PDB file of C-alpha atoms and ligand atoms in Angstrom:
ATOM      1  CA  UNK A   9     215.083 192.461 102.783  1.00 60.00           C
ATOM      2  CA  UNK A  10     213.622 189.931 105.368  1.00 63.00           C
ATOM      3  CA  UNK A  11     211.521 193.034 106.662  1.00 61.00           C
ATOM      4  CA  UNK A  12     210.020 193.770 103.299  1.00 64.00           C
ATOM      5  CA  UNK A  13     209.389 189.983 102.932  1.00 61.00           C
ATOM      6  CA  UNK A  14     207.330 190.280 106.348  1.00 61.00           C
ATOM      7  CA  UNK A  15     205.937 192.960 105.404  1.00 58.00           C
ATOM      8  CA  UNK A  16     204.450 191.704 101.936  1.00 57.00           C
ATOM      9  CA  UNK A  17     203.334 188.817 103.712  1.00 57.00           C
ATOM     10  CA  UNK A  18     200.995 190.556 105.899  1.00 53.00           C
ATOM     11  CA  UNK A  19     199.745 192.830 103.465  1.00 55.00           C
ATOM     12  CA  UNK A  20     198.834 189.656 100.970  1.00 53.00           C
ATOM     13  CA  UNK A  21     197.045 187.829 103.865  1.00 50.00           C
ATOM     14  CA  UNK A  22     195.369 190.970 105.059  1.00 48.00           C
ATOM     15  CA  UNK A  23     193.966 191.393 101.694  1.00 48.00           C
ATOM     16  CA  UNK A  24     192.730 187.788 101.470  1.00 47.00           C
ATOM     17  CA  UNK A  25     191.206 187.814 104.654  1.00 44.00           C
ATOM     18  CA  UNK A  26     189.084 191.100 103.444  1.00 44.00           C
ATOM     19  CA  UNK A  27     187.970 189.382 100.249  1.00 48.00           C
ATOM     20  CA  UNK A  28     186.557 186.466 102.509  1.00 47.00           C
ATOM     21  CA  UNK A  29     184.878 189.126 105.148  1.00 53.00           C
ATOM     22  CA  UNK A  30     182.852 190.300 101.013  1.00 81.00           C
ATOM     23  CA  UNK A  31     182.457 186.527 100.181  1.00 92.00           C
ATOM     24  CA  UNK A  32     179.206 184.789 101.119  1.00 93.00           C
ATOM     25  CA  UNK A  33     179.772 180.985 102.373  1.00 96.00           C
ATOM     26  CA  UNK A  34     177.744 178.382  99.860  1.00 96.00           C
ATOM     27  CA  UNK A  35     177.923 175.757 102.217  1.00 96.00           C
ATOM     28  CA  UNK A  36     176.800 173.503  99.254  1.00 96.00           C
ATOM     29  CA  UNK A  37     176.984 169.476 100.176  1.00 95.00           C
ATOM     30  CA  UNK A  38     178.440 167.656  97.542  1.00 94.00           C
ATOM     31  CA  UNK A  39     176.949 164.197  98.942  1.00 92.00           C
ATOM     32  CA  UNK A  40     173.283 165.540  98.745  1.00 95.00           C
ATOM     33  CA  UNK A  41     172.467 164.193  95.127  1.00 95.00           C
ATOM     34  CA  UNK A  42     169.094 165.771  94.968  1.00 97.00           C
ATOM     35  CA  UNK A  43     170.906 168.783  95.438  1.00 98.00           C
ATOM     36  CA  UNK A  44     173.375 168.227  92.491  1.00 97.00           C
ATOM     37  CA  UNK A  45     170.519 166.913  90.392  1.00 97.00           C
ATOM     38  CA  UNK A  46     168.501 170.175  90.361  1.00 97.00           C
ATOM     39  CA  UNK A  47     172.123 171.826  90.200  1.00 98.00           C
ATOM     40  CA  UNK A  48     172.411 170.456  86.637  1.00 97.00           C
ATOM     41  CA  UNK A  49     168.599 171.229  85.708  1.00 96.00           C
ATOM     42  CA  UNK A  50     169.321 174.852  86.236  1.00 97.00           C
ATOM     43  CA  UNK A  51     172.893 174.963  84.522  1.00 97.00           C
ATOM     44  CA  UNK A  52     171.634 172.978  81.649  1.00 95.00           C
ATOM     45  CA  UNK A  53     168.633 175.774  81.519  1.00 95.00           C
ATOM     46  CA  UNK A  54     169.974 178.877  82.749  1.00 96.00           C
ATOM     47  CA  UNK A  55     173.735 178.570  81.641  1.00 96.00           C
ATOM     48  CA  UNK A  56     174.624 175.674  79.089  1.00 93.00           C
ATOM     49  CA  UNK A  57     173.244 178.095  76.339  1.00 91.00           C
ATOM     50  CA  UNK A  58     176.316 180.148  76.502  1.00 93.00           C
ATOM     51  CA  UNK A  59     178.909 178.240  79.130  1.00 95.00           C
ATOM     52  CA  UNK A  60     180.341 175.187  77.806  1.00 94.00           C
ATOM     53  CA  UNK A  61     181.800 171.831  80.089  1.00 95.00           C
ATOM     54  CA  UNK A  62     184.297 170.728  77.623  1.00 94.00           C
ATOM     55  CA  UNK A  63     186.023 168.466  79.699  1.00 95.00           C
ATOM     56  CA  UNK A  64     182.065 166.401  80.506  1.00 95.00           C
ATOM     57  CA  UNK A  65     180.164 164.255  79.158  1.00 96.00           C
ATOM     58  CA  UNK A  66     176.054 163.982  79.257  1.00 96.00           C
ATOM     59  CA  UNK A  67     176.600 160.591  80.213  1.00 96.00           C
ATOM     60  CA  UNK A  68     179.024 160.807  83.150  1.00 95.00           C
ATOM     61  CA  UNK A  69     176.885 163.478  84.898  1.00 96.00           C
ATOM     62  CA  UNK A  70     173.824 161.141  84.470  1.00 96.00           C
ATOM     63  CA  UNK A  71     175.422 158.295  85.933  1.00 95.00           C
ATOM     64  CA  UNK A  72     177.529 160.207  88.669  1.00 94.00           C
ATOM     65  CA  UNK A  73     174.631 161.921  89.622  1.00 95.00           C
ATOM     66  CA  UNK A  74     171.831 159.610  89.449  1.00 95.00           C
ATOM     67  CA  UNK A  75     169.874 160.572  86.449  1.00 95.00           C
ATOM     68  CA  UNK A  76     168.655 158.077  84.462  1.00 95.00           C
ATOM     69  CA  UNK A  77     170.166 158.407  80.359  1.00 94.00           C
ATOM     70  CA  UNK A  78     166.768 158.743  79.303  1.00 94.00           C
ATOM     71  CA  UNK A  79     165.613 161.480  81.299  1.00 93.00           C
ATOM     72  CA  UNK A  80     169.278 163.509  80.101  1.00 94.00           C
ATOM     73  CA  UNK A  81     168.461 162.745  76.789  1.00 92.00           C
ATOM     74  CA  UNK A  82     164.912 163.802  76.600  1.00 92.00           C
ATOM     75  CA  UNK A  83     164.830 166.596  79.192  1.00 91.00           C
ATOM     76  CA  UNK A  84     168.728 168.306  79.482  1.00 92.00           C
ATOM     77  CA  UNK A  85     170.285 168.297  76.237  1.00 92.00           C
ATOM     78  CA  UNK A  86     168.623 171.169  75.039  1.00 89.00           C
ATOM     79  CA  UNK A  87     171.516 171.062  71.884  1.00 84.00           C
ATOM     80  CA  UNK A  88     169.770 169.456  68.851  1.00 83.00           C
ATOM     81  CA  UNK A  89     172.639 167.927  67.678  1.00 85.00           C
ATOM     82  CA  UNK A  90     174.253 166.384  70.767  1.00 90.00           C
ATOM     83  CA  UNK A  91     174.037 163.059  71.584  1.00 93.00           C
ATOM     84  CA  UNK A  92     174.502 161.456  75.719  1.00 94.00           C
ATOM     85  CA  UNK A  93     178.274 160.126  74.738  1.00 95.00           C
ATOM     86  CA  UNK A  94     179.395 163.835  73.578  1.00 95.00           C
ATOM     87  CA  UNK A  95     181.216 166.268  74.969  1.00 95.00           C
ATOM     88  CA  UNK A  96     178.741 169.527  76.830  1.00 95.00           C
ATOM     89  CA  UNK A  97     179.708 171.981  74.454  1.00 92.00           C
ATOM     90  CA  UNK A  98     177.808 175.022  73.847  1.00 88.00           C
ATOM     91  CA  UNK A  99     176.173 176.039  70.683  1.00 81.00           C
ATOM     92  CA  UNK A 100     177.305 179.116  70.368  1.00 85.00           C
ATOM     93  CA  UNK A 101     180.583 179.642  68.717  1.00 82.00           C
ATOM     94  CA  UNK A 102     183.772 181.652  69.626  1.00 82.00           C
ATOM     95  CA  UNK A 103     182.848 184.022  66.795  1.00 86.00           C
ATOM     96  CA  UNK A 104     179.402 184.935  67.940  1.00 86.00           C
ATOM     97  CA  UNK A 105     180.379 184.799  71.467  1.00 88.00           C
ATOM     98  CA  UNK A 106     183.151 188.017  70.606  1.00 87.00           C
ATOM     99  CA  UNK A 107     180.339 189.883  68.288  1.00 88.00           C
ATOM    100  CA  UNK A 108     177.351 189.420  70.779  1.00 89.00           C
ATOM    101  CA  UNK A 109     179.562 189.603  74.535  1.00 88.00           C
ATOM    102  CA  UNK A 110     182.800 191.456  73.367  1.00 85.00           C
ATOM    103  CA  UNK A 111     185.178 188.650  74.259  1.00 83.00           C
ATOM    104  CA  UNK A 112     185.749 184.737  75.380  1.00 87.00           C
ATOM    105  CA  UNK A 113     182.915 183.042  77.581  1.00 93.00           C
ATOM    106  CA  UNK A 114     184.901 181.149  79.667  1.00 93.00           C
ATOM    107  CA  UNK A 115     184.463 177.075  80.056  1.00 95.00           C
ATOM    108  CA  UNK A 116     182.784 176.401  83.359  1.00 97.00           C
ATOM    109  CA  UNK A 117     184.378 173.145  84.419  1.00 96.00           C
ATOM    110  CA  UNK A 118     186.731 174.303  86.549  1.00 96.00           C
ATOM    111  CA  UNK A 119     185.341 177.180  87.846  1.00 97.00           C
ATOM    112  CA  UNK A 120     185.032 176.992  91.128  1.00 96.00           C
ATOM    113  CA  UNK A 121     188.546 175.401  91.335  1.00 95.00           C
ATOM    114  CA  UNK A 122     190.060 178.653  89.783  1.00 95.00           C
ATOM    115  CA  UNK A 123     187.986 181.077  91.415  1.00 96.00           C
ATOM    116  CA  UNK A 124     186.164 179.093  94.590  1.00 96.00           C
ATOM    117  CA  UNK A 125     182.905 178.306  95.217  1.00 97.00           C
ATOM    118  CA  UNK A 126     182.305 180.577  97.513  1.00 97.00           C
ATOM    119  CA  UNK A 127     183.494 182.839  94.815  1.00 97.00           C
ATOM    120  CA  UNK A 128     180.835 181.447  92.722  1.00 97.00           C
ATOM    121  CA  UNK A 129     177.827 181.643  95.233  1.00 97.00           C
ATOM    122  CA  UNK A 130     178.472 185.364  95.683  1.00 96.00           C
ATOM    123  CA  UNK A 131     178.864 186.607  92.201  1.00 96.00           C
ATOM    124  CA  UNK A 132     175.742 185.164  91.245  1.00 97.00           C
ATOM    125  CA  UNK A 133     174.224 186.445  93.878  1.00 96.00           C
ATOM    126  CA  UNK A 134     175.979 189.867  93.337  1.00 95.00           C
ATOM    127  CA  UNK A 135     174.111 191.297  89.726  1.00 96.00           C
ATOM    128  CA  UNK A 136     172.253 195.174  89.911  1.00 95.00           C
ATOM    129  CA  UNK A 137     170.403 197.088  87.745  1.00 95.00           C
ATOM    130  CA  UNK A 138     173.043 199.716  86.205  1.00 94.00           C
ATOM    131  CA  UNK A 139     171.475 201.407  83.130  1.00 94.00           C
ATOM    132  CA  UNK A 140     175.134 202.307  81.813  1.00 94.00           C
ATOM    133  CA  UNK A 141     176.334 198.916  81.547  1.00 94.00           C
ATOM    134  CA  UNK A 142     175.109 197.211  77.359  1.00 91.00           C
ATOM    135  CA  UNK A 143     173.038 194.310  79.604  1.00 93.00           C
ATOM    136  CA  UNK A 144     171.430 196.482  81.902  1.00 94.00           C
ATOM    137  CA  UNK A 145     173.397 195.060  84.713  1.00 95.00           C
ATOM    138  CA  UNK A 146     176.681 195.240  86.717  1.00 95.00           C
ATOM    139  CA  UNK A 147     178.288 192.809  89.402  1.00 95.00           C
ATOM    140  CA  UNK A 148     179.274 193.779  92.760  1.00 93.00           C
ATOM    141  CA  UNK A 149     182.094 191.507  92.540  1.00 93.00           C
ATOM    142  CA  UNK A 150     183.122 191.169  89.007  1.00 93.00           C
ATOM    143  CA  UNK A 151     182.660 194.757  87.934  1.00 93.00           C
ATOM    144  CA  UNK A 152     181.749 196.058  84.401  1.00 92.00           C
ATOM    145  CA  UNK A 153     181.557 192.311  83.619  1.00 91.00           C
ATOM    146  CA  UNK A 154     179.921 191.133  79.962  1.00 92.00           C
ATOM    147  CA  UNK A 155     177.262 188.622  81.261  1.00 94.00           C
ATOM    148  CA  UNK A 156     174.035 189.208  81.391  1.00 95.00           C
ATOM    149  CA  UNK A 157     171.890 188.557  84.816  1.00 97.00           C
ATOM    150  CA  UNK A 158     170.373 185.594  83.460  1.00 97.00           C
ATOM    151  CA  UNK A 159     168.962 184.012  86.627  1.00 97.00           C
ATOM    152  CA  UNK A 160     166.633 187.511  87.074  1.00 96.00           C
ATOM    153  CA  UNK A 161     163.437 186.161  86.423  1.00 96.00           C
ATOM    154  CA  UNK A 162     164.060 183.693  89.615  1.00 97.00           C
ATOM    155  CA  UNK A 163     165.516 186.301  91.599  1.00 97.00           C
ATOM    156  CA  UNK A 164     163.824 189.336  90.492  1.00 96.00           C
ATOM    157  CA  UNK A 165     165.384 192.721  89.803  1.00 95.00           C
ATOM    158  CA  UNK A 166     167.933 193.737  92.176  1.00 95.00           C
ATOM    159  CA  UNK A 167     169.733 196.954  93.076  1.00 93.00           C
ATOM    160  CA  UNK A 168     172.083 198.134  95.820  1.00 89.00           C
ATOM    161  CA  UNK A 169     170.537 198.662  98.776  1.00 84.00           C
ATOM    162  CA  UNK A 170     172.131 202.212 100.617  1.00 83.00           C
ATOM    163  CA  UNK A 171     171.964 202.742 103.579  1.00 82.00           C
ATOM    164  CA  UNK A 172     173.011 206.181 105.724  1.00 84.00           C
ATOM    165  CA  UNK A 173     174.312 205.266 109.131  1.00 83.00           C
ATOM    166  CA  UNK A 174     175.950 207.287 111.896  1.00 85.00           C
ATOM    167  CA  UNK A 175     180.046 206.257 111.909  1.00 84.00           C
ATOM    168  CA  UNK A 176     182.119 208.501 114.452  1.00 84.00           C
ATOM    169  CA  UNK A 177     179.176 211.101 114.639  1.00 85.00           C
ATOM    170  CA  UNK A 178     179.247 211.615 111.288  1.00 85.00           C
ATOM    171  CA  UNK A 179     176.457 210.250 108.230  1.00 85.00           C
ATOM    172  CA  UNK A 180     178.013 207.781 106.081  1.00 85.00           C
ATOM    173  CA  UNK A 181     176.471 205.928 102.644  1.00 83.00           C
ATOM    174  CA  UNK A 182     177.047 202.249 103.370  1.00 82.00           C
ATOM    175  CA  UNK A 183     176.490 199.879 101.046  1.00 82.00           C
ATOM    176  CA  UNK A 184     174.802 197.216 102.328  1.00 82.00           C
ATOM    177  CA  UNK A 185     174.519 194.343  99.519  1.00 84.00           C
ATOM    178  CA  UNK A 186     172.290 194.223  97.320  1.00 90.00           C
ATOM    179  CA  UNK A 187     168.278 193.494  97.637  1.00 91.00           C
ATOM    180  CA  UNK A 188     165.938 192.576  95.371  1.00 93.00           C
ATOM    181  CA  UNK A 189     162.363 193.893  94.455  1.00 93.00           C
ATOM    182  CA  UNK A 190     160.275 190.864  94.811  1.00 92.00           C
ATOM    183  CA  UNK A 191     159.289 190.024  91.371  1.00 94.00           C
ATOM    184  CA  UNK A 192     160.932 187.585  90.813  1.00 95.00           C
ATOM    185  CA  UNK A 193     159.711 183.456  90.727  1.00 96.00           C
ATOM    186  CA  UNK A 194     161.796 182.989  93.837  1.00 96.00           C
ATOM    187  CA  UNK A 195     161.910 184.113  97.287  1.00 95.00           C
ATOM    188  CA  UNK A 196     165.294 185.075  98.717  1.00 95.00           C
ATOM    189  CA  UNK A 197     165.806 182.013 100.735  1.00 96.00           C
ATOM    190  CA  UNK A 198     164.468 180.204  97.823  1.00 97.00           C
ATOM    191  CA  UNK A 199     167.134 181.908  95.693  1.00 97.00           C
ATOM    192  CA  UNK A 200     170.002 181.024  97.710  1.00 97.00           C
ATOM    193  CA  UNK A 201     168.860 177.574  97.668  1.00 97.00           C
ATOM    194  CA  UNK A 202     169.064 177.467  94.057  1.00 98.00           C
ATOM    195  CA  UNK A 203     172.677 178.432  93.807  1.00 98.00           C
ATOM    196  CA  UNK A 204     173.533 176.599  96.826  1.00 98.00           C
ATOM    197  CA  UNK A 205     172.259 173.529  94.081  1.00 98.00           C
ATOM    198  CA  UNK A 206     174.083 175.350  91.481  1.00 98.00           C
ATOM    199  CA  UNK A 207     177.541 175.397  92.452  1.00 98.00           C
ATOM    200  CA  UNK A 208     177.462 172.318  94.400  1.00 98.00           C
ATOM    201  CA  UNK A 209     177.106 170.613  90.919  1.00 98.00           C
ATOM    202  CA  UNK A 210     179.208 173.122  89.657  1.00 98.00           C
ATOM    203  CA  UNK A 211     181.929 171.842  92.395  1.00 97.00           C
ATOM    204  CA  UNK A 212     181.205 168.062  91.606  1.00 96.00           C
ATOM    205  CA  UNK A 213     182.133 169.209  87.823  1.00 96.00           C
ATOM    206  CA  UNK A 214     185.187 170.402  89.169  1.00 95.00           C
ATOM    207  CA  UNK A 215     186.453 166.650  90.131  1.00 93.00           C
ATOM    208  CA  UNK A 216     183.642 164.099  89.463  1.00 91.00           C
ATOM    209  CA  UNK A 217     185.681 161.670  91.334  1.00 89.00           C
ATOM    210  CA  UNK A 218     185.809 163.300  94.389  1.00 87.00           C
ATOM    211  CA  UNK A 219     182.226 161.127  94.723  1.00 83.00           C
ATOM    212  CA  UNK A 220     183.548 158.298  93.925  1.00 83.00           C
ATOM    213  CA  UNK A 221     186.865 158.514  96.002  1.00 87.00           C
ATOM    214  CA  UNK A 222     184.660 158.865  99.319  1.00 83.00           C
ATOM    215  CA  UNK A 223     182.841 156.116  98.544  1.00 84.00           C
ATOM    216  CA  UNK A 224     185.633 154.007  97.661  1.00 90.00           C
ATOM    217  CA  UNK A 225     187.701 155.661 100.966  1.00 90.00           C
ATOM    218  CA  UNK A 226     185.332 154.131 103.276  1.00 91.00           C
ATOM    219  CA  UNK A 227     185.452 150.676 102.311  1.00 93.00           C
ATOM    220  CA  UNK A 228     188.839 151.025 102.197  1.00 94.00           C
ATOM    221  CA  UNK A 229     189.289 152.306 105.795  1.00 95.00           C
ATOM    222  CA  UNK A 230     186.418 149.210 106.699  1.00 95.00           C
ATOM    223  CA  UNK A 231     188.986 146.888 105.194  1.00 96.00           C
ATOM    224  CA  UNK A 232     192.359 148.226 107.163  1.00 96.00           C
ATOM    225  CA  UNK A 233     190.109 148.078 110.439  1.00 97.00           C
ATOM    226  CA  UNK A 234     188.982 144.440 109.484  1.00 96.00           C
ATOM    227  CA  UNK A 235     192.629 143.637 109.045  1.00 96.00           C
ATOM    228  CA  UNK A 236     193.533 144.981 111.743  1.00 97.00           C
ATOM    229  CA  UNK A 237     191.471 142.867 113.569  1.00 96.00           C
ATOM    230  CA  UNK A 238     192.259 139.565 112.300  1.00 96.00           C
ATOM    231  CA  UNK A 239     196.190 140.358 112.662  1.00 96.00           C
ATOM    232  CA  UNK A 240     195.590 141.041 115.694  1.00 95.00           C
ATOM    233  CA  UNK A 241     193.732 137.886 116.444  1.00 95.00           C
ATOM    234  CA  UNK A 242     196.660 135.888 114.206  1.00 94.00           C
ATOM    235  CA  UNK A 243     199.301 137.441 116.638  1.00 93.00           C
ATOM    236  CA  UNK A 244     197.379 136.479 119.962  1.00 92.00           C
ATOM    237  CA  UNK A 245     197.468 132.611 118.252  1.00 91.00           C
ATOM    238  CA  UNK A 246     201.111 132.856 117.213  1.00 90.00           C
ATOM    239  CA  UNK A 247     202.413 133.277 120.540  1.00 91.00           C
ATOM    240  CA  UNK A 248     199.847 131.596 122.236  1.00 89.00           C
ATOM    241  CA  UNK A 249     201.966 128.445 123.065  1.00 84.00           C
ATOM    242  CA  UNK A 250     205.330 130.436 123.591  1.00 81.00           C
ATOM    243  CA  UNK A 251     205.689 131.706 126.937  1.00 66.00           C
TER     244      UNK A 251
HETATM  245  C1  HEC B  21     173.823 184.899  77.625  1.00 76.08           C
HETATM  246  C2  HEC B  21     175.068 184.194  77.823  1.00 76.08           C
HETATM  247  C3  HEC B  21     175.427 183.722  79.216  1.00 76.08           C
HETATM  248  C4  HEC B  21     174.701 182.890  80.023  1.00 76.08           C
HETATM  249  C5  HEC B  21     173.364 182.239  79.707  1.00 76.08           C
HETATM  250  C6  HEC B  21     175.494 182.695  81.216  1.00 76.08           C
HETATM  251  N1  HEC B  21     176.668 183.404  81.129  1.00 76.08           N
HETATM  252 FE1  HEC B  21     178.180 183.377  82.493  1.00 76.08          FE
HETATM  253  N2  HEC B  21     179.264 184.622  81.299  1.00 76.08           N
HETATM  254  C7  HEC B  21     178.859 185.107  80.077  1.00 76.08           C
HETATM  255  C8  HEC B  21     179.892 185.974  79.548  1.00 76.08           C
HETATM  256  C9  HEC B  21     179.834 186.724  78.217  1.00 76.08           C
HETATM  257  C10 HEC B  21     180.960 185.967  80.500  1.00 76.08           C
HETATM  258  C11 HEC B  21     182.315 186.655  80.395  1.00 76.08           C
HETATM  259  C12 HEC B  21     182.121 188.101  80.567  1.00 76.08           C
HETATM  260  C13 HEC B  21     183.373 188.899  80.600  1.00 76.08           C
HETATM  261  O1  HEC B  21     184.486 188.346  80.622  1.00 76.08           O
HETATM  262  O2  HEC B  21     183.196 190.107  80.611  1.00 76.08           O
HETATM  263  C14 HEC B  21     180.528 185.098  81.597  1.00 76.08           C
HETATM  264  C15 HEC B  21     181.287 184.852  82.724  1.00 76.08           C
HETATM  265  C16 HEC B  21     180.915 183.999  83.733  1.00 76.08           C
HETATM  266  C17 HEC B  21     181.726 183.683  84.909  1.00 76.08           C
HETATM  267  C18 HEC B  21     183.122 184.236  85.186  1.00 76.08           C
HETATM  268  C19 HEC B  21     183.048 185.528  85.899  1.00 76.08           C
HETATM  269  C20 HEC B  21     184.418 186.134  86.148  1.00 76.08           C
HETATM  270  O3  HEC B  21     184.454 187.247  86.682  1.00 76.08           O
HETATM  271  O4  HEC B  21     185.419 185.524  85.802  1.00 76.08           O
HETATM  272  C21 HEC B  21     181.015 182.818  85.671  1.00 76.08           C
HETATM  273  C22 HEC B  21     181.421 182.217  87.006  1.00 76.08           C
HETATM  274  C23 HEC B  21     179.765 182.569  84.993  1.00 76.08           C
HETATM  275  N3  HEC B  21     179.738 183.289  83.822  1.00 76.08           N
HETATM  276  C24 HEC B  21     178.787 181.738  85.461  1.00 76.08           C
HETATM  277  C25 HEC B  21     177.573 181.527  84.833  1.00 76.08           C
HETATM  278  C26 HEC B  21     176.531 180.661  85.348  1.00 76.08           C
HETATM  279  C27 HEC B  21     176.638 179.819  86.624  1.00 76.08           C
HETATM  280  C28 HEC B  21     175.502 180.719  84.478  1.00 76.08           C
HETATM  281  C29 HEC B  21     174.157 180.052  84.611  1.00 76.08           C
HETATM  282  C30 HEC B  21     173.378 180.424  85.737  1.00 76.08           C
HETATM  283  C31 HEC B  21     175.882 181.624  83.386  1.00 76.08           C
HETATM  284  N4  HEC B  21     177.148 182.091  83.649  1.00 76.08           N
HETATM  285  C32 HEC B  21     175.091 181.908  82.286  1.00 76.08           C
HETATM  286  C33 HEC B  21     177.669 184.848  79.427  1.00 76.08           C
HETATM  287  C34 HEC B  21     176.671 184.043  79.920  1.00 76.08           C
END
């Protein structure tokens, strides 16, 4: 029994450790607020028409992140009827969403806590041309998926790239990630940048007060080390006189 335990064990942390090797590293900063800004231009452009953040509000992103309400109101809410105070739903309904994509678009708040964010980074980095699929498209990562590659026109159209190379004297196909064809707005590193912005305010969405709790963590530790201080400076006077 405790041998099959073992044995399971290794097998599960084997597999983890390959899906990691596949996973590309965001190394997003969640403290760079120009960063998160342009992270929430590009999901309010490229994703909120689908994706929904049911559990945000316009407002709290503003003021988390530094925008100012008026520039949210005039420039992000791209839903007619939505006011700052309201909820970031989408506009399209559950109804359309199963006619037009076959099934549930999932609510992106918590995304990257269910799946990761490196998860994140490399799936949207992971979309090829595959005529057979109803958008055109397939994902590396999530295969056969129902989304379409809506950031293509920054990144450009992109297909696997093969390549043969020589493995134990013999020619092997290896697939080597894939590459895109240059036409789109963006360059590559320019790309990456973007979701790097992306998923870091994805990731801030996650826990918004993950800001706020560093912030608050460090005047607290400044206070303890104050404290410290001064006790220690109230014990040296305490037994000053008893010796
Ligand atoms: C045109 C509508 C549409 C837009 C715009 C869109 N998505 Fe999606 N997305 C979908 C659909 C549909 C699914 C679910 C597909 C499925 O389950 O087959 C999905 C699924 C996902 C998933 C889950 C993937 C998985 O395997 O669980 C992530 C993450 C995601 N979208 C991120 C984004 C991000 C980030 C953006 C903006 C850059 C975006 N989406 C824009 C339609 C859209």
């Amino acid at each position: 029994m405790k041998l099959i335990l073992i044995f399971v064990i290794c097998f599960s942390t084997n597999l983890l450790s390959a899906e990691k090797k596949i996973l590309q590293k965001a190394n997003n900063n969640l403290n760079d607020q120009a960063s998160l800004q342009r992270g929430a231009m590009l999901f309010m452009n490229y994703c909120s028409g689908c994706h929904s953040m049911q559990y945000q509000r316009y407002q709290s992103v503003a003021r988390d992140i530094g925008i100012p309400d008026e520039l949210m109101e005039n420039n992000l809410i791209f839903d007619k009827n939505s006011k700052i105070g309201d909820l970031m739903l989408s506009s399209l309904n559950k109804s359309q969403a199963e006619q037009w994509f076959g099934g549930v678009i999932p609510d992106l708040t918590m995304i990257t806590r269910v799946k990761g964010v490196d998860w994140v980074f490399t799936y949207l980095n992971s979309f090829y041309k595959d005529d057979s699929r109803p958008f055109g498209v397939n994902n590396m990562i999530s295969p056969n998926i129902n989304m379409p590659h809506v950031l293509e026109e920054l990144q450009g159209t992109t297909e696997i790239n093969f390549k043969e190379k020589l493995i134990d004297g013999k020619m092997e196909i290896i697939n080597e990630g894939i590459k895109s064809k240059g036409n789109g707005r963006l360059n590559e590193d320019e790309y990456l940048s973007s979701l790097r912005d992306l998923v870091n305010y994805l990731e801030y969405s996650s826990d918004p007060s993950k800001l706020k709790r560093e912030k608050l963590g460090i005047w607290v530790m400044s206070f303890l080390i104050l404290l410290i201080i001064f006790t220690f400076l109230l014990k040296k006077e305490f037994w000053k006189d008893i010796k």
